[in-house]
Tab-separated table of C-alpha atoms and ligand atoms in Angstrom:
chain	number	residue	atom	x	y	z
A	1	UNK	CA	-4.251	27.455	-15.036
A	2	UNK	CA	-5.326	31.071	-16.107
A	3	UNK	CA	-6.145	33.317	-12.754
A	4	UNK	CA	-10.020	33.544	-11.997
A	5	UNK	CA	-10.684	30.123	-13.396
A	6	UNK	CA	-11.154	27.872	-10.160
A	7	UNK	CA	-11.216	24.141	-11.330
A	8	UNK	CA	-13.929	21.207	-9.863
A	9	UNK	CA	-12.740	17.724	-10.200
A	10	UNK	CA	-14.837	14.927	-11.219
A	11	UNK	CA	-13.655	11.228	-10.502
A	12	UNK	CA	-16.305	8.349	-12.229
A	13	UNK	CA	-15.883	5.512	-9.803
A	14	UNK	CA	-19.950	3.913	-9.830
A	15	UNK	CA	-18.580	1.295	-12.527
A	16	UNK	CA	-19.505	-2.698	-11.672
A	17	UNK	CA	-16.539	-3.871	-12.762
A	18	UNK	CA	-17.554	-6.950	-14.153
A	19	UNK	CA	-14.098	-8.841	-15.688
A	20	UNK	CA	-12.864	-8.309	-11.714
A	21	UNK	CA	-14.902	-11.184	-10.963
A	22	UNK	CA	-14.790	-9.530	-7.201
A	23	UNK	CA	-17.610	-8.922	-4.513
A	24	UNK	CA	-15.209	-5.517	-3.916
A	25	UNK	CA	-15.691	-2.596	-6.084
A	26	UNK	CA	-12.895	-2.035	-8.324
A	27	UNK	CA	-11.752	1.052	-6.979
A	28	UNK	CA	-11.486	-0.397	-3.972
A	29	UNK	CA	-8.657	-2.956	-5.245
A	30	UNK	CA	-5.456	-2.081	-4.473
A	31	UNK	CA	-2.415	-1.327	-5.567
A	32	UNK	CA	1.146	-0.825	-3.743
A	33	UNK	CA	-0.988	-1.212	-0.636
A	34	UNK	CA	-3.683	1.588	-1.417
A	35	UNK	CA	-6.685	1.599	-3.216
A	36	UNK	CA	-6.931	2.283	-7.058
A	37	UNK	CA	-9.698	5.226	-6.135
A	38	UNK	CA	-6.842	6.851	-3.779
A	39	UNK	CA	-4.255	6.740	-6.489
A	40	UNK	CA	-6.644	8.939	-8.623
A	41	UNK	CA	-7.105	10.975	-5.207
A	42	UNK	CA	-3.806	11.846	-4.996
A	43	UNK	CA	-2.727	12.725	-8.229
A	44	UNK	CA	-5.454	15.481	-7.991
A	45	UNK	CA	-4.103	16.543	-5.056
A	46	UNK	CA	-1.504	19.345	-6.309
A	47	UNK	CA	-4.349	20.376	-8.841
A	48	UNK	CA	-6.029	21.988	-6.202
A	49	UNK	CA	-9.402	22.037	-6.620
A	50	UNK	CA	-12.123	23.807	-5.262
A	51	UNK	CA	-13.466	20.540	-5.166
A	52	UNK	CA	-13.078	16.203	-5.753
A	53	UNK	CA	-16.293	14.572	-6.506
A	54	UNK	CA	-16.415	11.205	-6.640
A	55	UNK	CA	-19.625	9.608	-8.447
A	56	UNK	CA	-20.308	6.462	-6.735
A	57	UNK	CA	-22.926	3.727	-7.476
A	58	UNK	CA	-21.950	0.170	-7.960
A	59	UNK	CA	-21.176	-1.538	-4.242
A	60	UNK	CA	-23.397	1.072	-2.585
A	61	UNK	CA	-22.063	2.713	0.473
A	62	UNK	CA	-18.750	0.858	1.024
A	63	UNK	CA	-16.796	2.480	-0.943
A	64	UNK	CA	-17.590	6.506	1.126
A	65	UNK	CA	-17.699	4.543	3.788
A	66	UNK	CA	-14.030	2.549	3.461
A	67	UNK	CA	-12.463	5.858	1.838
A	68	UNK	CA	-14.449	8.093	3.967
A	69	UNK	CA	-10.889	9.999	5.169
A	70	UNK	CA	-10.482	11.089	1.269
A	71	UNK	CA	-11.127	15.272	1.015
A	72	UNK	CA	-14.292	14.733	-1.215
A	73	UNK	CA	-18.307	15.151	-1.952
A	74	UNK	CA	-20.069	11.828	-2.782
A	75	UNK	CA	-22.258	11.601	-5.345
A	76	UNK	CA	-24.582	8.042	-5.659
A	77	UNK	CA	-25.160	7.107	-9.128
A	78	UNK	CA	-28.293	5.015	-8.136
A	79	UNK	CA	-28.447	3.657	-11.532
A	80	UNK	CA	-25.303	3.039	-14.002
A	81	UNK	CA	-26.557	4.517	-17.058
A	82	UNK	CA	-23.273	5.636	-18.739
A	83	UNK	CA	-20.698	7.959	-18.183
A	84	UNK	CA	-22.276	10.859	-19.607
A	85	UNK	CA	-24.919	10.207	-16.367
A	86	UNK	CA	-22.705	9.296	-13.937
A	87	UNK	CA	-20.880	12.974	-14.787
A	88	UNK	CA	-24.011	14.644	-14.648
A	89	UNK	CA	-25.010	13.270	-11.081
A	90	UNK	CA	-21.984	15.799	-10.030
A	91	UNK	CA	-22.854	18.529	-11.681
A	92	UNK	CA	-25.549	20.320	-9.763
A	93	UNK	CA	-22.285	20.878	-6.920
A	94	UNK	CA	-20.243	22.759	-9.631
A	95	UNK	CA	-20.286	26.522	-10.460
A	96	UNK	CA	-20.998	26.795	-14.235
A	97	UNK	CA	-17.797	28.697	-14.597
A	98	UNK	CA	-15.606	26.794	-12.929
A	99	UNK	CA	-12.837	24.290	-15.385
A	100	UNK	CA	-14.450	20.657	-14.860
A	101	UNK	CA	-11.574	17.965	-14.852
A	102	UNK	CA	-13.517	14.153	-15.355
A	103	UNK	CA	-11.042	11.542	-14.063
A	104	UNK	CA	-11.888	7.647	-13.868
A	105	UNK	CA	-11.213	6.037	-10.389
A	106	UNK	CA	-9.802	3.256	-12.161
A	107	UNK	CA	-7.592	4.824	-14.034
A	108	UNK	CA	-5.057	4.563	-11.427
A	109	UNK	CA	-1.484	5.687	-12.246
A	110	UNK	CA	-2.093	8.841	-13.967
A	111	UNK	CA	0.610	11.438	-13.296
A	112	UNK	CA	-0.118	14.522	-11.204
A	113	UNK	CA	1.941	16.295	-14.103
A	114	UNK	CA	-0.425	14.963	-17.034
A	115	UNK	CA	-2.744	16.566	-15.185
A	116	UNK	CA	-1.846	19.679	-15.335
A	117	UNK	CA	-0.747	20.020	-18.359
A	118	UNK	CA	-4.443	19.008	-19.392
A	119	UNK	CA	-6.003	22.047	-17.488
A	120	UNK	CA	-3.747	24.661	-18.697
A	121	UNK	CA	-4.762	23.493	-21.950
A	122	UNK	CA	-8.374	23.591	-20.999
A	123	UNK	CA	-7.780	26.385	-19.596
A	124	UNK	CA	-6.881	28.380	-23.110
A	125	UNK	CA	-8.895	26.635	-25.373
A	126	UNK	CA	-11.815	25.977	-23.139
A	127	UNK	CA	-11.633	22.175	-23.829
A	128	UNK	CA	-8.583	19.824	-23.948
A	129	UNK	CA	-9.077	16.096	-24.334
A	130	UNK	CA	-6.144	13.672	-22.979
A	131	UNK	CA	-5.653	11.085	-26.099
A	132	UNK	CA	-2.907	8.345	-26.426
A	133	UNK	CA	-2.078	6.113	-28.863
A	134	UNK	CA	-1.884	2.288	-28.578
A	135	UNK	CA	-0.364	-0.788	-30.237
A	136	UNK	CA	-3.601	-2.278	-29.345
A	137	UNK	CA	-6.573	-0.256	-29.300
A	138	UNK	CA	-9.077	-2.743	-29.026
A	139	UNK	CA	-12.108	-1.583	-26.372
A	140	UNK	CA	-11.519	1.795	-26.634
A	141	UNK	CA	-13.083	4.713	-28.240
A	142	UNK	CA	-11.686	5.587	-31.259
A	143	UNK	CA	-10.454	9.782	-31.710
A	144	UNK	CA	-12.080	10.870	-35.534
A	145	UNK	CA	-10.260	13.626	-37.010
A	146	UNK	CA	-10.691	15.367	-39.919
A	147	UNK	CA	-8.064	15.952	-43.002
A	148	UNK	CA	-6.574	18.648	-41.023
A	149	UNK	CA	-6.389	16.883	-38.303
A	150	UNK	CA	-9.517	18.904	-36.405
A	151	UNK	CA	-10.598	16.520	-33.799
A	152	UNK	CA	-14.277	15.589	-35.107
A	153	UNK	CA	-15.642	13.057	-32.798
A	154	UNK	CA	-15.136	9.784	-30.798
A	155	UNK	CA	-16.702	6.882	-32.164
A	156	UNK	CA	-16.700	3.725	-29.631
A	157	UNK	CA	-14.963	0.143	-30.059
A	158	UNK	CA	-18.962	-1.127	-30.748
A	159	UNK	CA	-19.970	2.201	-32.650
A	160	UNK	CA	-17.275	1.787	-35.209
A	161	UNK	CA	-17.251	0.508	-38.175
A	162	UNK	CA	-13.977	-1.610	-39.642
A	163	UNK	CA	-11.893	2.095	-41.000
A	164	UNK	CA	-12.739	3.471	-37.678
A	165	UNK	CA	-11.487	0.638	-35.766
A	166	UNK	CA	-7.696	1.197	-37.333
A	167	UNK	CA	-7.405	4.070	-35.579
A	168	UNK	CA	-5.076	3.428	-32.769
A	169	UNK	CA	-5.538	6.908	-31.134
A	170	UNK	CA	-7.984	6.455	-28.288
A	171	UNK	CA	-10.338	8.512	-26.209
A	172	UNK	CA	-8.468	8.096	-22.390
A	173	UNK	CA	-11.607	9.001	-21.068
A	174	UNK	CA	-9.931	11.744	-18.957
A	175	UNK	CA	-11.297	15.473	-20.577
A	176	UNK	CA	-11.125	18.962	-18.963
A	177	UNK	CA	-13.557	21.384	-20.388
A	178	UNK	CA	-15.791	24.431	-18.731
A	179	UNK	CA	-18.731	24.005	-16.707
A	180	UNK	CA	-21.398	25.926	-19.014
A	181	UNK	CA	-20.465	24.271	-21.686
A	182	UNK	CA	-20.543	20.439	-20.166
A	183	UNK	CA	-23.773	21.267	-18.670
A	184	UNK	CA	-25.077	22.298	-21.894
A	185	UNK	CA	-24.350	19.358	-23.237
A	186	UNK	CA	-25.315	16.544	-20.876
A	187	UNK	CA	-28.808	18.038	-21.111
A	188	UNK	CA	-28.307	17.275	-24.946
A	189	UNK	CA	-27.086	13.621	-24.285
A	190	UNK	CA	-29.248	10.394	-25.628
A	191	UNK	CA	-28.587	6.750	-25.174
A	192	UNK	CA	-29.015	5.967	-29.030
A	193	UNK	CA	-25.845	3.924	-29.229
A	194	UNK	CA	-24.951	0.115	-29.563
A	195	UNK	CA	-24.699	0.168	-25.468
A	196	UNK	CA	-27.960	2.460	-24.613
A	197	UNK	CA	-26.107	4.368	-22.596
A	198	UNK	CA	-25.568	8.294	-22.278
A	199	UNK	CA	-21.988	8.377	-23.530
A	200	UNK	CA	-20.073	11.302	-22.324
A	201	UNK	CA	-17.807	11.048	-25.182
A	202	UNK	CA	-20.822	12.427	-27.397
A	203	UNK	CA	-20.112	15.938	-25.773
A	204	UNK	CA	-17.229	16.181	-28.297
A	205	UNK	CA	-19.256	15.747	-31.432
A	206	UNK	CA	-21.139	18.574	-29.692
A	207	UNK	CA	-18.267	21.054	-29.438
A	208	UNK	CA	-17.753	20.619	-32.736
A	209	UNK	CA	-20.966	21.285	-34.147
A	210	UNK	CA	-20.665	24.831	-32.126
A	211	UNK	CA	-17.019	25.035	-34.277
A	212	UNK	CA	-15.410	24.708	-31.108
A	213	UNK	CA	-11.740	23.479	-31.664
A	214	UNK	CA	-11.020	20.484	-29.138
A	215	UNK	CA	-7.275	20.775	-27.669
A	216	UNK	CA	-5.645	17.130	-27.291
A	217	UNK	CA	-2.826	16.284	-24.850
A	218	UNK	CA	-0.805	12.914	-24.471
A	219	UNK	CA	0.776	11.472	-21.159
A	220	UNK	CA	3.958	10.942	-20.364
A	221	UNK	CA	3.737	7.195	-20.634
A	222	UNK	CA	0.670	4.801	-22.207
A	223	UNK	CA	0.348	3.254	-18.471
A	224	UNK	CA	-0.813	6.560	-17.500
A	225	UNK	CA	-4.377	5.977	-19.096
A	226	UNK	CA	-4.134	1.937	-18.530
A	227	UNK	CA	-7.774	1.206	-17.041
A	228	UNK	CA	-7.864	-1.556	-14.573
A	229	UNK	CA	-10.717	-3.934	-16.077
A	230	UNK	CA	-9.159	-7.674	-14.998
A	231	UNK	CA	-6.867	-8.731	-12.040
A	232	UNK	CA	-3.996	-9.238	-14.956
A	233	UNK	CA	-4.213	-5.731	-15.916
A	234	UNK	CA	-3.688	-4.530	-11.952
A	235	UNK	CA	-1.021	-7.099	-11.563
A	236	UNK	CA	0.463	-5.365	-15.065
A	237	UNK	CA	0.466	-2.209	-13.201
A	238	UNK	CA	1.456	-2.954	-10.204
A	239	UNK	CA	4.872	-4.329	-11.720
A	240	UNK	CA	5.084	-1.240	-13.513
A	241	UNK	CA	4.720	0.439	-10.609
A	242	UNK	CA	6.602	-1.409	-8.429
A	243	UNK	CA	9.794	-1.181	-10.901
A	244	UNK	CA	8.916	2.658	-10.879
A	245	UNK	CA	9.450	3.289	-7.748
A	246	UNK	CA	12.309	0.887	-7.070
A	247	UNK	CA	13.837	3.205	-9.758
A	248	UNK	CA	13.754	6.062	-7.997
A	249	UNK	CA	14.855	4.742	-4.800
A	250	UNK	CA	18.030	3.175	-6.727
A	251	UNK	CA	18.389	7.456	-7.988
A	252	UNK	CA	18.385	8.607	-4.517
A	253	UNK	CA	21.526	5.779	-3.140
A	254	UNK	CA	19.505	2.411	-2.588
A	255	UNK	CA	21.276	-0.791	-3.702
A	256	UNK	CA	18.672	-3.588	-5.244
A	257	UNK	CA	20.004	-7.363	-5.334
A	258	UNK	CA	16.955	-7.202	-7.848
A	259	UNK	CA	14.760	-4.462	-8.321
A	260	UNK	CA	12.252	-6.651	-9.653
A	261	UNK	CA	12.047	-8.740	-6.305
A	262	UNK	CA	10.870	-5.384	-4.270
A	263	UNK	CA	7.580	-4.632	-3.215
A	264	UNK	CA	7.140	-0.827	-1.753
A	265	UNK	CA	3.356	-0.741	-0.257
A	266	UNK	CA	3.676	2.923	0.829
A	267	UNK	CA	6.735	5.392	1.652
A	268	UNK	CA	10.115	4.546	1.988
A	269	UNK	CA	12.471	7.341	2.783
A	270	UNK	CA	16.051	6.202	3.281
A	271	UNK	CA	19.816	8.091	3.446
A	272	UNK	CA	22.574	6.428	1.232
A	273	UNK	CA	24.156	3.028	0.440
A	274	UNK	CA	20.625	1.297	1.966
A	275	UNK	CA	21.309	-2.701	0.696
A	276	UNK	CA	18.331	-4.261	0.282
A	277	UNK	CA	18.087	-7.945	-1.001
A	278	UNK	CA	15.556	-9.548	-2.657
A	279	UNK	CA	11.849	-10.398	-1.822
A	280	UNK	CA	11.997	-7.410	0.837
A	281	UNK	CA	8.328	-5.964	1.387
A	282	UNK	CA	7.864	-2.542	2.900
A	283	UNK	CA	4.344	-1.583	4.096
A	284	UNK	CA	2.915	1.918	5.800
A	285	UNK	CA	5.871	4.652	6.008
A	286	UNK	CA	9.608	3.413	6.695
A	287	UNK	CA	12.324	5.532	7.315
A	288	UNK	CA	15.858	3.932	6.715
A	289	UNK	CA	19.089	5.988	8.076
A	290	UNK	CA	22.606	5.319	5.911
A	291	UNK	CA	23.938	1.981	5.152
A	292	UNK	CA	21.505	0.097	6.222
A	293	UNK	CA	21.158	-3.728	5.187
A	294	UNK	CA	18.319	-5.932	4.667
A	295	UNK	CA	18.381	-9.428	4.117
A	296	UNK	CA	16.084	-11.519	1.821
A	297	UNK	CA	12.773	-12.153	2.701
A	298	UNK	CA	11.931	-9.803	5.178
A	299	UNK	CA	9.087	-7.973	5.920
A	300	UNK	CA	9.061	-4.309	7.292
A	301	UNK	CA	6.116	-2.319	8.247
A	302	UNK	CA	5.799	1.276	9.692
A	303	UNK	CA	9.564	1.793	11.223
A	304	UNK	CA	12.221	3.782	12.004
A	305	UNK	CA	16.239	2.055	11.319
A	306	UNK	CA	18.567	4.002	12.451
A	307	UNK	CA	22.095	3.974	10.485
A	308	UNK	CA	24.440	0.716	10.080
A	309	UNK	CA	21.264	-1.126	11.116
A	310	UNK	CA	22.171	-5.006	9.599
A	311	UNK	CA	18.349	-6.801	9.057
A	312	UNK	CA	19.521	-10.535	8.337
A	313	UNK	CA	16.956	-12.952	6.227
A	314	UNK	CA	13.371	-13.774	6.832
A	315	UNK	CA	12.626	-11.397	9.625
A	316	UNK	CA	9.432	-9.534	10.406
A	317	UNK	CA	9.597	-5.943	11.688
A	318	UNK	CA	6.245	-4.642	12.498
A	319	UNK	CA	5.791	-0.691	13.976
A	320	UNK	CA	9.125	-0.245	16.092
A	321	UNK	CA	12.342	1.344	16.491
A	322	UNK	CA	15.707	0.522	15.683
A	323	UNK	CA	18.497	2.364	16.555
A	324	UNK	CA	21.777	2.618	15.412
A	325	UNK	CA	23.797	-0.517	14.193
A	326	UNK	CA	21.238	-3.006	15.955
A	327	UNK	CA	21.925	-6.456	14.347
A	328	UNK	CA	18.287	-8.016	13.829
A	329	UNK	CA	17.873	-11.961	12.481
A	330	UNK	CA	17.957	-14.158	10.726
A	331	UNK	CA	14.233	-14.854	11.584
A	332	UNK	CA	13.290	-12.033	14.292
A	333	UNK	CA	9.884	-11.136	14.855
A	334	UNK	CA	9.654	-7.243	16.182
A	335	UNK	CA	6.273	-6.685	17.265
A	336	UNK	CA	4.614	-3.353	17.674
A	337	UNK	CA	5.692	-0.646	20.548
A	338	UNK	CA	9.537	-1.953	20.222
A	339	UNK	CA	12.393	0.135	20.506
A	340	UNK	CA	15.886	-1.365	20.323
A	341	UNK	CA	18.579	1.683	21.426
A	342	UNK	CA	22.134	1.456	19.855
A	343	UNK	CA	24.311	-2.009	18.673
A	344	UNK	CA	21.394	-4.395	20.311
A	345	UNK	CA	21.061	-7.794	19.074
A	346	UNK	CA	18.075	-9.938	18.324
A	347	UNK	CA	18.872	-13.225	16.673
A	348	UNK	CA	16.857	-16.135	15.585
A	349	UNK	CA	13.479	-17.273	16.791
A	350	UNK	CA	13.508	-14.119	19.074
A	351	UNK	CA	9.958	-12.204	19.530
A	352	UNK	CA	9.818	-8.771	21.388
A	353	UNK	CA	6.725	-7.253	21.935
A	354	UNK	CA	5.792	-3.782	23.749
A	355	UNK	CA	9.841	-3.719	24.946
A	356	UNK	CA	12.312	-1.011	25.376
A	357	UNK	CA	15.817	-3.135	25.062
A	358	UNK	CA	19.146	-0.971	26.153
A	359	UNK	CA	22.696	-0.273	24.827
A	360	UNK	CA	24.328	-3.486	23.454
A	361	UNK	CA	22.116	-5.433	24.879
A	362	UNK	CA	21.356	-8.958	23.105
A	363	UNK	CA	19.053	-11.783	22.732
A	364	UNK	CA	20.861	-14.228	20.393
A	365	UNK	CA	18.120	-17.213	20.435
A	366	UNK	CA	14.787	-18.785	21.138
A	367	UNK	CA	13.140	-15.665	23.427
A	368	UNK	CA	10.198	-13.966	24.071
A	369	UNK	CA	10.325	-10.852	25.418
A	370	UNK	CA	6.551	-8.648	25.867
A	371	UNK	CA	5.795	-5.278	27.490
A	372	UNK	CA	9.417	-5.309	29.041
A	373	UNK	CA	11.994	-2.651	29.772
A	374	UNK	CA	15.279	-4.009	29.482
A	375	UNK	CA	18.361	-2.007	30.585
A	376	UNK	CA	21.785	-1.684	28.853
A	377	UNK	CA	24.458	-4.454	28.322
A	378	UNK	CA	21.832	-7.083	29.255
A	379	UNK	CA	22.683	-10.698	28.114
A	380	UNK	CA	19.490	-12.677	27.697
A	381	UNK	CA	19.972	-16.296	27.413
A	382	UNK	CA	18.459	-19.065	24.647
A	383	UNK	CA	14.878	-19.670	25.775
A	384	UNK	CA	14.232	-16.823	28.092
A	385	UNK	CA	10.684	-16.409	28.292
A	386	UNK	CA	9.009	-12.771	29.801
A	387	UNK	CA	5.152	-14.707	31.325
A	388	UNK	CA	4.155	-11.548	30.797
A	389	UNK	CA	0.007	-12.758	30.581
A	390	UNK	CA	-1.876	-14.197	33.262
A	391	UNK	CA	-4.657	-15.266	31.324
A	392	UNK	CA	-6.601	-12.399	32.511
A	393	UNK	CA	-4.085	-9.040	32.192
A	394	UNK	CA	-0.379	-8.322	30.743
A	395	UNK	CA	2.169	-7.385	33.186
A	396	UNK	CA	5.539	-5.670	33.110
A	397	UNK	CA	8.841	-7.154	33.179
A	398	UNK	CA	11.732	-4.535	34.655
A	399	UNK	CA	15.875	-6.210	33.624
A	400	UNK	CA	18.165	-3.457	35.056
A	401	UNK	CA	21.336	-2.672	33.205
A	402	UNK	CA	24.385	-5.298	33.037
A	403	UNK	CA	21.817	-7.939	34.028
A	404	UNK	CA	23.227	-11.636	32.794
A	405	UNK	CA	20.146	-14.406	32.522
A	406	UNK	CA	20.776	-18.071	31.642
A	407	UNK	CA	19.018	-19.944	28.783
A	408	UNK	CA	15.691	-21.225	29.917
A	409	UNK	CA	14.728	-18.435	32.148
A	410	UNK	CA	10.860	-17.785	32.815
A	411	UNK	CA	10.355	-14.217	34.737
A	412	UNK	CA	6.755	-14.008	35.965
A	413	UNK	CA	5.691	-10.354	35.180
A	414	UNK	CA	5.106	-8.059	36.912
A	415	UNK	CA	8.669	-8.637	38.274
A	416	UNK	CA	12.079	-6.232	38.300
A	417	UNK	CA	15.347	-7.980	38.308
A	418	UNK	CA	18.530	-5.460	39.853
A	419	UNK	CA	20.972	-4.068	38.407
A	420	UNK	CA	23.892	-6.514	37.630
A	421	UNK	CA	21.937	-9.759	38.777
A	422	UNK	CA	23.334	-12.874	37.449
A	423	UNK	CA	20.764	-15.549	36.742
A	424	UNK	CA	21.103	-19.354	36.563
A	425	UNK	CA	20.017	-21.314	33.801
A	426	UNK	CA	16.416	-22.622	34.322
A	427	UNK	CA	15.022	-20.579	36.648
A	428	UNK	CA	11.702	-19.415	37.314
A	429	UNK	CA	11.351	-15.734	38.760
A	430	UNK	CA	8.607	-14.913	40.458
A	431	UNK	CA	9.551	-12.388	43.157
A	432	UNK	CA	11.599	-9.640	42.185
A	433	UNK	CA	15.784	-9.851	42.728
A	434	UNK	CA	17.893	-7.260	44.288
A	435	UNK	CA	20.718	-6.325	42.843
A	436	UNK	CA	24.191	-7.603	41.835
A	437	UNK	CA	23.441	-11.178	43.458
A	438	UNK	CA	23.239	-14.511	41.436
A	439	UNK	CA	20.189	-16.552	41.618
A	440	UNK	CA	19.311	-19.563	40.500
A	441	UNK	CA	16.548	-22.719	41.971
A	442	UNK	CA	17.870	-25.562	40.167
A	443	UNK	CA	17.368	-28.608	42.162
A	444	UNK	CA	20.122	-30.289	43.712
A	445	UNK	CA	21.873	-32.848	41.712
A	446	UNK	CA	20.911	-37.007	42.454
A	447	UNK	CA	22.762	-39.311	41.410
A	448	UNK	CA	21.227	-43.005	40.967
A	449	UNK	CA	23.460	-45.803	41.066
A	450	UNK	CA	22.653	-48.716	38.939
A	451	UNK	CA	19.916	-47.536	37.976
A	452	UNK	CA	17.634	-49.286	34.866
A	453	UNK	CA	15.763	-47.966	32.272
A	454	UNK	CA	12.286	-49.088	31.785
A	455	UNK	CA	12.208	-51.857	28.990
A	456	UNK	CA	9.456	-52.099	27.000
A	457	UNK	CA	6.809	-55.032	28.365
A	458	UNK	CA	6.357	-57.618	24.969
A	459	UNK	CA	2.596	-58.338	24.781
A	460	UNK	CA	2.716	-62.320	24.871
A	461	UNK	CA	-0.202	-64.703	23.631
A	462	UNK	CA	-2.729	-65.082	26.159
B	501	UD1	C1	-14.776	4.932	-21.605
B	501	UD1	C2	-15.023	6.015	-22.836
B	501	UD1	C3	-14.237	5.263	-24.608
B	501	UD1	C4	-12.791	5.180	-23.487
B	501	UD1	C5	-12.745	4.304	-22.535
B	501	UD1	C6	-10.899	4.723	-21.334
B	501	UD1	C7	-17.549	6.341	-23.137
B	501	UD1	C8	-18.765	6.356	-23.267
B	501	UD1	N1	-16.505	5.551	-23.052
B	501	UD1	O1	-14.835	3.887	-22.048
B	501	UD1	O2	-13.943	6.223	-24.965
B	501	UD1	O3	-11.705	4.941	-24.497
B	501	UD1	O4	-13.621	4.624	-21.452
B	501	UD1	O5	-11.240	4.180	-20.207
B	501	UD1	O6	-17.236	7.284	-22.246
B	501	UD1	N2	-18.653	5.019	-14.933
B	501	UD1	C9	-19.768	5.229	-13.556
B	501	UD1	N3	-20.989	5.080	-14.213
B	501	UD1	C10	-21.261	4.703	-15.278
B	501	UD1	C11	-20.407	4.166	-16.365
B	501	UD1	C12	-19.229	4.522	-16.100
B	501	UD1	O7	-19.362	5.489	-12.672
B	501	UD1	O8	-22.986	4.612	-15.554
B	501	UD1	C13	-17.369	5.131	-14.221
B	501	UD1	C14	-16.976	3.549	-14.537
B	501	UD1	O9	-16.483	3.307	-13.334
B	501	UD1	C15	-15.334	3.597	-14.833
B	501	UD1	C16	-15.366	4.818	-15.865
B	501	UD1	O10	-16.713	5.684	-15.903
B	501	UD1	O11	-14.484	4.269	-13.797
B	501	UD1	C17	-15.671	4.469	-17.494
B	501	UD1	O12	-16.400	3.707	-17.208
B	501	UD1	P1	-16.189	2.226	-18.464
B	501	UD1	O13	-17.851	1.677	-18.266
B	501	UD1	O14	-15.560	1.369	-18.034
B	501	UD1	O15	-15.978	3.057	-19.719
B	501	UD1	P2	-15.331	2.128	-20.861
B	501	UD1	O16	-16.686	1.624	-21.757
B	501	UD1	O17	-14.139	1.516	-20.769
B	502	CA	CA1	-13.036	1.094	-19.021
């Protein structure tokens, strides 16, 4: 932008989105785990606008309530009388001297770079419009140009004649222009058209009538200007977006078994030589070191995963810190608040919650470890359960270094097992255990000779 001009952004998000057939306002539907409106807002962020005004209406306060964290000025459009009417609602908050960029809340994949180009073009000419050529322009407003290629007006699909409908250059709806011009033209809009609405697009003909030449800019890729009107279109954009994210990760050194079977709903930062098998879902913010391998069908949310970690098939890992060279799975569940030090092994059907596990400790089969502090070199046998919940409160289990816990042990918290303790299989530990002892509470072996198993009594007729 030329120095001295400030930018204001308006995002239109009041429309109903009838074709979504949803109780949720359209702009709250999610793409890659974030609402459509948040995607648009993020694209506008690098422009450092004075204010981002979001025009909302259909669905009422749900939209500003759900997205209250966005830095924006929320403008209510009580009745949805058209795009021109929607823009007008935001104008009282915008100085005449600003350039105004108009975006759509349901066009989520618009790229920041395209917006920068559009704003630059508008700061030179006063008015720039984003247009695109589509193989199937059905439904969009068409760009009508004169013989010299200058824009004359926009014709909506419903108002166009057959010749106009054959034009493949469409109005994306996104434009950037001087605030004083916009204000002047908005006040002259009428509803004299096929839909009885105030069309924002009518300002184009008004500009042309004043001898203003409108600059046009085109997007880097057509998906940038594709709107979401149906769930099918949403799914299409989702797949496109996911593939693009996978490509970016591949460029950074990640191997995918199949980039089409990967979903990132958030941010993933990786070292080199990360290998990701099929159907892995990453959510929130995940940091992975180098040489990490993720097996098929894993869900990983908000985690830090160290170098050389191996995660086998079908694991769910959430809000955890996994140290270097740990091995997890298959079928492990790591819940929030878990911290695994280095070279920890967690095996199948093991659940760990809010616990720290020291270096080289192992829980390889069928265990629950909750609210625990586990030292180094501890072996937790199959079927070990920390009984952390007494029905009302949660209690802590402390297992010191070098403890060996036999299979099928219950540790009734609060309890501390001292360093080097060995617990025989099948024990129920209800009190603290001093270090370096063997403890078991099995019953003595009883042998009953000549024991006959009961036999089923035949029911005779009475
Ligand atoms: C609009 C354009 C059309 C363009 C197309 C691109 C007009 C008259 N037509 O048509 O030229 O090709 O977008 O997708 O502008 N909205 C409000 N309040 C309203 C009406 C709409 O906030 O009263 C919002 C909608 O939520 C949506 C956007 O404005 O985000 C576009 O509205 P929509 O009804 O989808 O316009 P189209 O008919 O598709
Ligand atoms: Ca639309």
